[in-house]
Coordinates of N, CA and C in Angstrom, one line a residue:
M194 N 0.8 -1.2 0.0 CA 0.0 0.0 0.0 C 0.9 1.2 0.0
A195 N 0.6 2.2 -0.9 CA 1.4 3.4 -1.0 C 1.1 4.3 0.2
K196 N 2.2 5.0 0.6 CA 2.1 5.9 1.7 C 1.4 7.2 1.2
K197 N 0.5 7.7 2.1 CA -0.2 8.9 1.7 C 0.6 10.1 2.0
S198 N 0.4 11.1 1.1 CA 1.1 12.4 1.4 C 0.5 13.1 2.6
R199 N 1.2 14.0 3.1 CA 0.7 14.7 4.3 C -0.5 15.5 3.9
Q200 N -0.6 16.0 2.7 CA -1.8 16.7 2.2 C -3.0 15.8 2.2
E201 N -2.8 14.6 1.7 CA -3.9 13.6 1.6 C -4.3 13.2 3.0
E202 N -3.4 13.1 4.0 CA -3.7 12.8 5.3 C -4.6 13.9 5.9
L203 N -4.2 15.1 5.7 CA -4.9 16.3 6.3 C -6.3 16.4 5.7
I204 N -6.4 16.1 4.4 CA -7.7 16.2 3.7 C -8.6 15.1 4.3
E205 N -8.1 13.9 4.6 CA -8.9 12.8 5.2 C -9.3 13.2 6.6
I206 N -8.4 13.8 7.4 CA -8.7 14.1 8.8 C -9.8 15.2 8.8
I207 N -9.7 16.2 8.0 CA -10.6 17.3 7.9 C -12.0 16.8 7.4
T208 N -12.0 16.0 6.4 CA -13.3 15.5 5.9 C -14.0 14.6 7.0
T209 N -13.2 13.8 7.7 CA -13.8 13.0 8.8 C -14.4 13.9 9.9
R210 N -13.7 14.9 10.3 CA -14.2 15.8 11.3 C -15.4 16.6 10.8
L211 N -15.4 17.0 9.6 CA -16.6 17.7 9.0 C -17.8 16.8 9.1
A212 N -17.6 15.5 8.8 CA -18.7 14.5 8.9 C -19.2 14.4 10.3
E213 N -18.3 14.4 11.3 CA -18.7 14.3 12.7 C -19.4 15.6 13.1
L214 N -19.0 16.7 12.7 CA -19.7 18.0 13.0 C -21.1 18.0 12.4
E215 N -21.2 17.5 11.2 CA -22.6 17.4 10.6 C -23.5 16.6 11.5
I216 N -23.0 15.5 12.0 CA -23.8 14.7 12.9 C -24.2 15.4 14.2
D217 N -23.1 16.1 14.7 CA -23.4 16.9 16.0 C -24.4 18.0 15.8
L218 N -24.4 18.6 14.6 CA -25.4 19.6 14.3 C -26.8 19.2 14.0
L219 N -27.0 17.8 14.0 CA -28.3 17.3 13.8 C -29.1 17.2 15.1
I220 N -28.3 17.4 16.2 CA -28.9 17.4 17.6 C -30.0 18.6 17.6
P221 N -31.1 18.3 18.1 CA -32.2 19.4 18.2 C -31.6 20.6 18.9
L222 N -31.9 21.8 18.4 CA -31.3 23.0 18.9 C -31.6 23.2 20.4
E223 N -32.8 22.8 20.9 CA -33.1 23.0 22.3 C -32.2 22.1 23.2
D224 N -31.5 21.1 22.6 CA -30.6 20.3 23.4 C -29.2 20.7 23.4
L225 N -28.9 21.7 22.5 CA -27.6 22.2 22.3 C -27.5 23.7 22.7
P226 N -26.6 24.0 23.7 CA -26.5 25.4 24.1 C -26.0 26.3 23.0
D227 N -26.5 27.5 22.9 CA -26.1 28.4 21.9 C -24.6 28.6 21.7
E228 N -23.9 28.7 22.7 CA -22.5 28.8 22.6 C -21.8 27.6 22.0
E229 N -22.3 26.4 22.4 CA -21.7 25.2 21.8 C -22.1 25.1 20.3
F230 N -23.3 25.5 19.9 CA -23.8 25.5 18.5 C -22.9 26.4 17.7
N231 N -22.7 27.6 18.2 CA -21.9 28.6 17.5 C -20.4 28.1 17.4
D232 N -19.9 27.4 18.4 CA -18.5 26.9 18.3 C -18.4 25.8 17.2
L233 N -19.5 25.0 17.1 CA -19.5 23.9 16.1 C -19.5 24.6 14.7
I234 N -20.3 25.6 14.5 CA -20.4 26.3 13.2 C -19.1 26.9 12.9
K235 N -18.5 27.6 13.8 CA -17.2 28.2 13.6 C -16.1 27.2 13.2
E236 N -16.1 26.1 13.9 CA -15.2 25.0 13.5 C -15.4 24.5 12.1
A237 N -16.7 24.3 11.8 CA -17.0 23.8 10.5 C -16.5 24.7 9.4
I238 N -16.8 26.0 9.6 CA -16.3 27.0 8.6 C -14.8 27.0 8.5
R239 N -14.1 27.0 9.6 CA -12.7 27.0 9.6 C -12.1 25.8 8.8
L240 N -12.7 24.6 9.1 CA -12.3 23.4 8.5 C -12.6 23.4 7.0
R241 N -13.7 23.9 6.6 CA -14.1 24.0 5.1 C -13.1 24.9 4.4
E242 N -12.7 26.0 5.1 CA -11.7 26.9 4.5 C -10.3 26.2 4.3
M243 N -10.0 25.4 5.3 CA -8.7 24.7 5.3 C -8.8 23.6 4.2
L244 N -9.9 23.0 4.0 CA -10.1 21.9 3.0 C -10.0 22.6 1.6
R245 N -10.6 23.7 1.5 CA -10.6 24.4 0.2 C -9.1 24.8 -0.2
S246 N -8.4 25.3 0.8 CA -7.0 25.7 0.6 C -6.2 24.5 0.2
L247 N -6.4 23.4 0.9 CA -5.6 22.2 0.6 C -6.0 21.7 -0.8
S248 N -7.2 21.8 -1.2 CA -7.7 21.3 -2.5 C -7.1 22.1 -3.6
D249 N -6.9 23.4 -3.4 CA -6.4 24.3 -4.4 C -5.0 23.9 -4.8
F250 N -4.2 23.2 -3.9 CA -2.9 22.9 -4.2 C -2.7 21.5 -5.0
E251 N -3.9 20.9 -5.2 CA -3.8 19.6 -5.9 C -3.6 19.8 -7.4

């Protein structure tokens, strides 16, 4: 099996975390404090920007 490049590893890690965040955001809003919801959204935005930057170098 070929070794993955660091870029491929980062893309995989970010993609996995974005999938986890998507699941976390499916929690009914009344069960999720506003601050935690906002933190999840900020993290998702930051990760999408990182993924976009990494994808631009392909």
